[in-house]
PDB file of C-alpha atoms in Angstrom:
ATOM      1  CA  ASP A   1      -3.450 -17.308   1.480  1.00 56.00           C
ATOM      2  CA  THR A   2      -4.167 -20.727   2.974  1.00 79.00           C
ATOM      3  CA  GLY A   3      -7.744 -21.782   3.495  1.00 92.00           C
ATOM      4  CA  VAL A   4      -9.513 -23.283   6.481  1.00 96.00           C
ATOM      5  CA  SER A   5      -7.934 -26.547   7.565  1.00 96.00           C
ATOM      6  CA  GLN A   6      -9.444 -29.332   9.646  1.00 97.00           C
ATOM      7  CA  ASP A   7      -7.886 -32.298  11.364  1.00 96.00           C
ATOM      8  CA  PRO A   8      -8.406 -35.191  11.169  1.00 97.00           C
ATOM      9  CA  ARG A   9     -10.152 -35.593   7.826  1.00 96.00           C
ATOM     10  CA  HIS A  10     -11.633 -38.925   8.865  1.00 97.00           C
ATOM     11  CA  LYS A  11     -12.297 -40.445  12.264  1.00 97.00           C
ATOM     12  CA  ILE A  12     -13.714 -43.853  13.057  1.00 98.00           C
ATOM     13  CA  THR A  13     -14.565 -44.537  16.668  1.00 97.00           C
ATOM     14  CA  LYS A  14     -16.554 -46.923  18.776  1.00 97.00           C
ATOM     15  CA  ARG A  15     -19.745 -45.885  20.493  1.00 97.00           C
ATOM     16  CA  GLY A  16     -19.053 -44.396  23.887  1.00 97.00           C
ATOM     17  CA  GLN A  17     -15.603 -43.052  23.059  1.00 97.00           C
ATOM     18  CA  ASN A  18     -14.682 -39.368  23.109  1.00 98.00           C
ATOM     19  CA  VAL A  19     -13.424 -37.597  19.990  1.00 98.00           C
ATOM     20  CA  THR A  20     -11.910 -34.184  19.373  1.00 98.00           C
ATOM     21  CA  PHE A  21     -11.661 -32.299  16.106  1.00 98.00           C
ATOM     22  CA  ARG A  22      -9.523 -29.273  15.320  1.00 98.00           C
ATOM     23  CA  CYS A  23     -10.152 -26.357  12.986  1.00 98.00           C
ATOM     24  CA  ASP A  24      -7.596 -23.751  11.916  1.00 97.00           C
ATOM     25  CA  PRO A  25      -9.304 -20.734  10.342  1.00 96.00           C
ATOM     26  CA  ILE A  26      -7.985 -18.464   7.645  1.00 94.00           C
ATOM     27  CA  SER A  27      -5.381 -16.167   9.166  1.00 90.00           C
ATOM     28  CA  GLU A  28      -6.891 -13.033  10.752  1.00 86.00           C
ATOM     29  CA  HIS A  29     -10.446 -14.331  10.457  1.00 91.00           C
ATOM     30  CA  ASN A  30     -12.057 -13.504  13.791  1.00 90.00           C
ATOM     31  CA  ARG A  31     -15.280 -15.468  13.370  1.00 92.00           C
ATOM     32  CA  LEU A  32     -15.335 -19.251  13.416  1.00 95.00           C
ATOM     33  CA  TYR A  33     -18.357 -21.486  12.872  1.00 96.00           C
ATOM     34  CA  TRP A  34     -19.064 -25.205  13.327  1.00 97.00           C
ATOM     35  CA  TYR A  35     -21.704 -27.037  11.267  1.00 97.00           C
ATOM     36  CA  ARG A  36     -22.779 -30.661  10.999  1.00 97.00           C
ATOM     37  CA  GLN A  37     -23.822 -32.282   7.730  1.00 97.00           C
ATOM     38  CA  THR A  38     -25.509 -35.658   7.427  1.00 95.00           C
ATOM     39  CA  LEU A  39     -25.825 -37.595   4.198  1.00 92.00           C
ATOM     40  CA  GLY A  40     -28.106 -35.966   1.662  1.00 91.00           C
ATOM     41  CA  GLN A  41     -28.709 -32.854   3.761  1.00 94.00           C
ATOM     42  CA  GLY A  42     -27.379 -29.344   3.931  1.00 96.00           C
ATOM     43  CA  PRO A  43     -25.092 -28.303   6.771  1.00 97.00           C
ATOM     44  CA  GLU A  44     -26.743 -27.429  10.086  1.00 96.00           C
ATOM     45  CA  PHE A  45     -25.358 -24.780  12.395  1.00 95.00           C
ATOM     46  CA  LEU A  46     -23.862 -25.893  15.710  1.00 96.00           C
ATOM     47  CA  THR A  47     -22.047 -22.915  17.203  1.00 95.00           C
ATOM     48  CA  TYR A  48     -19.932 -19.872  16.470  1.00 92.00           C
ATOM     49  CA  PHE A  49     -17.165 -17.807  18.012  1.00 93.00           C
ATOM     50  CA  GLN A  50     -16.166 -14.228  17.641  1.00 91.00           C
ATOM     51  CA  ASN A  51     -12.529 -14.171  18.667  1.00 91.00           C
ATOM     52  CA  GLU A  52     -12.465 -16.368  21.775  1.00 92.00           C
ATOM     53  CA  ALA A  53     -16.072 -15.763  22.815  1.00 92.00           C
ATOM     54  CA  GLN A  54     -18.678 -18.395  22.018  1.00 92.00           C
ATOM     55  CA  LEU A  55     -21.667 -16.256  21.012  1.00 89.00           C
ATOM     56  CA  GLU A  56     -24.278 -18.731  19.844  1.00 88.00           C
ATOM     57  CA  LYS A  57     -25.082 -22.399  20.330  1.00 90.00           C
ATOM     58  CA  SER A  58     -27.693 -24.414  18.477  1.00 90.00           C
ATOM     59  CA  ARG A  59     -30.144 -26.696  20.206  1.00 87.00           C
ATOM     60  CA  LEU A  60     -28.395 -29.442  18.228  1.00 83.00           C
ATOM     61  CA  LEU A  61     -25.381 -28.965  20.488  1.00 86.00           C
ATOM     62  CA  SER A  62     -26.248 -31.349  23.302  1.00 88.00           C
ATOM     63  CA  ASP A  63     -24.351 -31.393  26.583  1.00 92.00           C
ATOM     64  CA  ARG A  64     -22.084 -34.083  25.130  1.00 95.00           C
ATOM     65  CA  PHE A  65     -20.681 -31.511  22.708  1.00 96.00           C
ATOM     66  CA  SER A  66     -18.269 -28.778  23.701  1.00 95.00           C
ATOM     67  CA  ALA A  67     -16.365 -26.287  21.594  1.00 96.00           C
ATOM     68  CA  GLU A  68     -13.518 -23.992  22.478  1.00 95.00           C
ATOM     69  CA  ARG A  69     -11.433 -21.330  20.853  1.00 96.00           C
ATOM     70  CA  PRO A  70      -8.942 -20.558  23.607  1.00 90.00           C
ATOM     71  CA  LYS A  71      -6.873 -17.795  22.042  1.00 86.00           C
ATOM     72  CA  GLY A  72      -9.140 -16.676  19.281  1.00 84.00           C
ATOM     73  CA  SER A  73      -7.219 -18.701  16.706  1.00 90.00           C
ATOM     74  CA  PHE A  74      -7.828 -22.434  16.236  1.00 96.00           C
ATOM     75  CA  SER A  75     -10.908 -24.148  17.637  1.00 97.00           C
ATOM     76  CA  THR A  76     -11.667 -27.623  18.922  1.00 97.00           C
ATOM     77  CA  LEU A  77     -14.955 -29.506  18.945  1.00 97.00           C
ATOM     78  CA  GLU A  78     -15.212 -32.396  21.390  1.00 97.00           C
ATOM     79  CA  ILE A  79     -17.914 -35.028  21.459  1.00 97.00           C
ATOM     80  CA  GLN A  80     -18.112 -37.110  24.602  1.00 97.00           C
ATOM     81  CA  ARG A  81     -19.680 -40.581  24.800  1.00 97.00           C
ATOM     82  CA  THR A  82     -20.244 -40.741  21.061  1.00 97.00           C
ATOM     83  CA  GLU A  83     -23.440 -42.270  19.708  1.00 96.00           C
ATOM     84  CA  GLN A  84     -24.146 -43.708  16.291  1.00 96.00           C
ATOM     85  CA  GLY A  85     -26.335 -40.692  15.570  1.00 95.00           C
ATOM     86  CA  ASP A  86     -23.260 -38.487  15.811  1.00 96.00           C
ATOM     87  CA  SER A  87     -21.944 -39.963  12.556  1.00 97.00           C
ATOM     88  CA  ALA A  88     -21.738 -37.027  10.170  1.00 97.00           C
ATOM     89  CA  MET A  89     -19.415 -34.588   8.449  1.00 97.00           C
ATOM     90  CA  TYR A  90     -18.338 -31.805  10.802  1.00 97.00           C
ATOM     91  CA  LEU A  91     -17.562 -28.602   8.936  1.00 97.00           C
ATOM     92  CA  CYS A  92     -15.719 -25.544  10.124  1.00 97.00           C
ATOM     93  CA  ALA A  93     -15.980 -22.118   8.505  1.00 96.00           C
ATOM     94  CA  SER A  94     -14.304 -18.796   9.190  1.00 94.00           C
ATOM     95  CA  SER A  95     -14.999 -15.209   8.279  1.00 92.00           C
ATOM     96  CA  VAL A  96     -13.982 -11.647   8.925  1.00 87.00           C
ATOM     97  CA  ILE A  97     -16.244  -9.325  10.888  1.00 76.00           C
ATOM     98  CA  PRO A  98     -17.525  -6.951   8.218  1.00 70.00           C
ATOM     99  CA  SER A  99     -18.336  -3.295   8.553  1.00 63.00           C
ATOM    100  CA  GLY A 100     -22.019  -2.617   7.938  1.00 62.00           C
ATOM    101  CA  SER A 101     -22.874  -5.899   6.320  1.00 66.00           C
ATOM    102  CA  THR A 102     -22.799  -9.612   6.955  1.00 71.00           C
ATOM    103  CA  ASP A 103     -19.831 -11.917   6.749  1.00 82.00           C
ATOM    104  CA  THR A 104     -19.075 -14.482   4.066  1.00 88.00           C
ATOM    105  CA  GLN A 105     -18.135 -17.838   5.518  1.00 93.00           C
ATOM    106  CA  TYR A 106     -15.354 -19.906   3.952  1.00 94.00           C
ATOM    107  CA  PHE A 107     -15.442 -23.607   4.705  1.00 96.00           C
ATOM    108  CA  GLY A 108     -12.807 -26.194   5.431  1.00 96.00           C
ATOM    109  CA  PRO A 109     -12.754 -29.736   4.002  1.00 95.00           C
ATOM    110  CA  GLY A 110     -14.572 -31.205   6.994  1.00 96.00           C
ATOM    111  CA  THR A 111     -13.994 -34.104   9.368  1.00 97.00           C
ATOM    112  CA  ARG A 112     -16.022 -37.200   8.593  1.00 97.00           C
ATOM    113  CA  LEU A 113     -16.939 -39.037  11.792  1.00 98.00           C
ATOM    114  CA  THR A 114     -18.119 -42.637  11.771  1.00 98.00           C
ATOM    115  CA  VAL A 115     -19.341 -44.110  15.049  1.00 97.00           C
ATOM    116  CA  LEU A 116     -19.496 -47.901  15.051  1.00 96.00           C
TER     117      LEU A 116
ATOM    118  CA  ALA B   1     -37.495 -18.915  11.753  1.00 80.00           C
ATOM    119  CA  GLN B   2     -35.624 -19.063   8.509  1.00 89.00           C
ATOM    120  CA  LYS B   3     -36.121 -21.741   5.886  1.00 94.00           C
ATOM    121  CA  VAL B   4     -34.585 -22.532   2.503  1.00 97.00           C
ATOM    122  CA  THR B   5     -36.206 -24.933   0.060  1.00 97.00           C
ATOM    123  CA  GLN B   6     -34.479 -26.502  -2.903  1.00 97.00           C
ATOM    124  CA  ALA B   7     -37.196 -28.580  -4.494  1.00 95.00           C
ATOM    125  CA  GLN B   8     -34.935 -30.158  -7.094  1.00 96.00           C
ATOM    126  CA  THR B   9     -33.117 -33.068  -5.499  1.00 96.00           C
ATOM    127  CA  GLU B  10     -31.238 -34.158  -8.609  1.00 97.00           C
ATOM    128  CA  ILE B  11     -30.746 -32.712 -12.061  1.00 97.00           C
ATOM    129  CA  SER B  12     -28.973 -34.366 -14.945  1.00 97.00           C
ATOM    130  CA  VAL B  13     -28.003 -32.523 -18.132  1.00 97.00           C
ATOM    131  CA  VAL B  14     -25.789 -33.123 -21.098  1.00 97.00           C
ATOM    132  CA  GLU B  15     -22.690 -31.010 -21.462  1.00 97.00           C
ATOM    133  CA  LYS B  16     -23.258 -27.568 -23.014  1.00 97.00           C
ATOM    134  CA  GLU B  17     -26.899 -27.431 -21.924  1.00 97.00           C
ATOM    135  CA  ASP B  18     -28.038 -24.567 -19.703  1.00 97.00           C
ATOM    136  CA  VAL B  19     -29.362 -25.505 -16.264  1.00 97.00           C
ATOM    137  CA  THR B  20     -31.207 -23.510 -13.597  1.00 97.00           C
ATOM    138  CA  LEU B  21     -31.198 -24.436  -9.923  1.00 97.00           C
ATOM    139  CA  ASP B  22     -34.176 -23.208  -7.934  1.00 97.00           C
ATOM    140  CA  CYS B  23     -34.136 -21.777  -4.429  1.00 97.00           C
ATOM    141  CA  VAL B  24     -37.052 -20.438  -2.380  1.00 98.00           C
ATOM    142  CA  TYR B  25     -36.555 -18.915   1.040  1.00 97.00           C
ATOM    143  CA  GLU B  26     -38.587 -17.790   4.045  1.00 95.00           C
ATOM    144  CA  THR B  27     -37.526 -15.161   6.558  1.00 92.00           C
ATOM    145  CA  ARG B  28     -39.067 -12.472   8.742  1.00 89.00           C
ATOM    146  CA  ASP B  29     -35.952 -10.321   8.610  1.00 87.00           C
ATOM    147  CA  THR B  30     -36.120  -7.153   6.559  1.00 86.00           C
ATOM    148  CA  THR B  31     -32.396  -7.332   5.878  1.00 87.00           C
ATOM    149  CA  TYR B  32     -30.975 -10.678   4.922  1.00 91.00           C
ATOM    150  CA  TYR B  33     -28.364 -12.278   2.699  1.00 91.00           C
ATOM    151  CA  LEU B  34     -28.522 -15.108   0.220  1.00 93.00           C
ATOM    152  CA  PHE B  35     -25.682 -17.365  -0.819  1.00 94.00           C
ATOM    153  CA  TRP B  36     -24.889 -20.163  -3.227  1.00 95.00           C
ATOM    154  CA  TYR B  37     -22.245 -22.741  -2.357  1.00 96.00           C
ATOM    155  CA  LYS B  38     -20.933 -25.632  -4.439  1.00 96.00           C
ATOM    156  CA  GLN B  39     -19.878 -28.960  -2.889  1.00 96.00           C
ATOM    157  CA  PRO B  40     -17.911 -31.113  -5.324  1.00 94.00           C
ATOM    158  CA  PRO B  41     -17.249 -34.811  -4.617  1.00 89.00           C
ATOM    159  CA  SER B  42     -14.175 -33.837  -2.566  1.00 86.00           C
ATOM    160  CA  GLY B  43     -16.623 -32.489   0.039  1.00 87.00           C
ATOM    161  CA  GLU B  44     -15.393 -28.936   0.589  1.00 90.00           C
ATOM    162  CA  LEU B  45     -18.063 -26.234   0.322  1.00 95.00           C
ATOM    163  CA  VAL B  46     -16.983 -23.559  -2.138  1.00 94.00           C
ATOM    164  CA  PHE B  47     -18.490 -20.067  -1.906  1.00 93.00           C
ATOM    165  CA  LEU B  48     -19.958 -18.857  -5.213  1.00 92.00           C
ATOM    166  CA  ILE B  49     -21.982 -15.709  -4.588  1.00 88.00           C
ATOM    167  CA  ARG B  50     -23.641 -13.540  -1.950  1.00 87.00           C
ATOM    168  CA  ARG B  51     -26.571 -11.162  -2.518  1.00 88.00           C
ATOM    169  CA  ASN B  52     -28.079  -8.591  -0.158  1.00 86.00           C
ATOM    170  CA  SER B  53     -31.853  -8.328   0.244  1.00 87.00           C
ATOM    171  CA  PHE B  54     -31.776  -4.641  -0.633  1.00 83.00           C
ATOM    172  CA  ASP B  55     -29.992  -5.228  -3.940  1.00 77.00           C
ATOM    173  CA  GLU B  56     -32.178  -6.970  -6.485  1.00 71.00           C
ATOM    174  CA  GLN B  57     -29.842  -6.310  -9.362  1.00 70.00           C
ATOM    175  CA  ASN B  58     -29.150  -9.593 -11.063  1.00 72.00           C
ATOM    176  CA  GLU B  59     -25.697 -10.522 -12.113  1.00 73.00           C
ATOM    177  CA  ILE B  60     -23.807 -12.516 -14.669  1.00 73.00           C
ATOM    178  CA  SER B  61     -20.332 -13.796 -14.001  1.00 78.00           C
ATOM    179  CA  GLY B  62     -18.872 -15.858 -16.791  1.00 87.00           C
ATOM    180  CA  ARG B  63     -21.104 -18.895 -17.237  1.00 91.00           C
ATOM    181  CA  TYR B  64     -22.961 -18.213 -13.974  1.00 92.00           C
ATOM    182  CA  SER B  65     -25.950 -15.943 -13.477  1.00 90.00           C
ATOM    183  CA  TRP B  66     -28.310 -15.310 -10.595  1.00 90.00           C
ATOM    184  CA  ASN B  67     -31.937 -14.231 -10.549  1.00 90.00           C
ATOM    185  CA  PHE B  68     -33.047 -12.704  -7.245  1.00 91.00           C
ATOM    186  CA  GLN B  69     -36.772 -11.903  -6.989  1.00 91.00           C
ATOM    187  CA  LYS B  70     -37.893 -10.573  -3.646  1.00 90.00           C
ATOM    188  CA  SER B  71     -41.577 -10.662  -4.665  1.00 91.00           C
ATOM    189  CA  THR B  72     -41.494 -14.446  -4.983  1.00 94.00           C
ATOM    190  CA  SER B  73     -38.740 -15.054  -2.375  1.00 94.00           C
ATOM    191  CA  SER B  74     -36.621 -16.820  -4.933  1.00 95.00           C
ATOM    192  CA  PHE B  75     -32.901 -16.805  -5.645  1.00 94.00           C
ATOM    193  CA  ASN B  76     -32.255 -19.021  -8.663  1.00 95.00           C
ATOM    194  CA  PHE B  77     -28.889 -19.900 -10.111  1.00 94.00           C
ATOM    195  CA  THR B  78     -28.179 -20.640 -13.792  1.00 95.00           C
ATOM    196  CA  ILE B  79     -25.167 -22.265 -15.372  1.00 95.00           C
ATOM    197  CA  THR B  80     -24.837 -21.578 -19.090  1.00 95.00           C
ATOM    198  CA  ALA B  81     -23.125 -24.101 -21.348  1.00 96.00           C
ATOM    199  CA  SER B  82     -22.600 -26.588 -18.521  1.00 97.00           C
ATOM    200  CA  GLN B  83     -19.399 -28.567 -18.245  1.00 97.00           C
ATOM    201  CA  VAL B  84     -18.608 -31.916 -16.643  1.00 96.00           C
ATOM    202  CA  VAL B  85     -16.598 -30.106 -13.962  1.00 95.00           C
ATOM    203  CA  ASP B  86     -19.795 -28.372 -12.851  1.00 96.00           C
ATOM    204  CA  SER B  87     -21.039 -31.685 -11.463  1.00 97.00           C
ATOM    205  CA  ALA B  88     -21.523 -31.141  -7.740  1.00 97.00           C
ATOM    206  CA  VAL B  89     -24.128 -30.542  -5.065  1.00 97.00           C
ATOM    207  CA  TYR B  90     -25.252 -26.927  -5.010  1.00 98.00           C
ATOM    208  CA  PHE B  91     -26.583 -25.371  -1.829  1.00 98.00           C
ATOM    209  CA  CYS B  92     -28.590 -22.211  -1.410  1.00 97.00           C
ATOM    210  CA  ALA B  93     -28.254 -20.551   2.003  1.00 97.00           C
ATOM    211  CA  LEU B  94     -29.722 -17.639   3.933  1.00 95.00           C
ATOM    212  CA  SER B  95     -28.509 -15.513   6.826  1.00 91.00           C
ATOM    213  CA  GLY B  96     -29.676 -12.471   8.739  1.00 84.00           C
ATOM    214  CA  SER B  97     -27.577  -9.540   9.777  1.00 72.00           C
ATOM    215  CA  SER B  98     -27.360  -9.639  13.556  1.00 69.00           C
ATOM    216  CA  GLY B  99     -27.117 -11.918  16.564  1.00 64.00           C
ATOM    217  CA  SER B 100     -28.246 -15.485  16.028  1.00 60.00           C
ATOM    218  CA  ALA B 101     -29.247 -14.642  12.485  1.00 61.00           C
ATOM    219  CA  ARG B 102     -25.611 -14.704  11.375  1.00 80.00           C
ATOM    220  CA  GLN B 103     -25.650 -18.469  11.061  1.00 88.00           C
ATOM    221  CA  LEU B 104     -26.287 -19.865   7.608  1.00 93.00           C
ATOM    222  CA  THR B 105     -29.506 -21.776   7.036  1.00 95.00           C
ATOM    223  CA  PHE B 106     -28.978 -24.159   4.144  1.00 97.00           C
ATOM    224  CA  GLY B 107     -31.359 -25.879   1.786  1.00 97.00           C
ATOM    225  CA  SER B 108     -31.044 -29.617   1.287  1.00 97.00           C
ATOM    226  CA  GLY B 109     -29.050 -29.160  -1.917  1.00 97.00           C
ATOM    227  CA  THR B 110     -29.424 -30.053  -5.584  1.00 98.00           C
ATOM    228  CA  GLN B 111     -27.191 -32.742  -7.041  1.00 97.00           C
ATOM    229  CA  LEU B 112     -26.179 -31.616 -10.524  1.00 98.00           C
ATOM    230  CA  THR B 113     -24.726 -34.193 -12.881  1.00 97.00           C
ATOM    231  CA  VAL B 114     -23.346 -33.015 -16.208  1.00 97.00           C
ATOM    232  CA  LEU B 115     -22.892 -35.846 -18.655  1.00 97.00           C
ATOM    233  CA  PRO B 116     -20.271 -35.723 -21.414  1.00 95.00           C
TER     234      PRO B 116
END
């Protein structure tokens, strides 16, 4: 059973450029989450999908950020007009909708973004 | 609002020593879930354990054990006979059971270094 995969693993861009990251969840996982982690901190929630529906967005997700999960499988996270403050590790996690309990999220290796 | 505090920023032990990582949480939910994740130098968050708020039975799994005390809002994690491979950042996390509470709220992590 393959885990969550993310592409690219590293991205260096210049301020003002647009970037897009991809996440492929574990097969048959219907929930997909995006988190952002800065150096020395724990991950912070950005948004999550149940199948193709985006159900929750954090206040951290400014209007420069957009996420999609068009067919309920892979997801993309786009950042427009990047700023140096966007430099972080972007983590994706997936889970299965449980019955009567909460889900356990399994994380991918992350995409490290550096904005120069 | 939910909050997780890991007061220990860094811990250093010598191999074979026991080490306990502290976690204190705040939530208004009556049903909630607590997690421990490990983040080795490779960067990928690895799920270790999940506990439900209605199950205060503590558990031992190999060299790992967990102490959940609802009365003090603590969920501590102990590694017995530590090994160099245990060196990583350990995160405690909290989630609710519905709606926006499904997201994980992480602590800031404890960097554990096990010296040979």
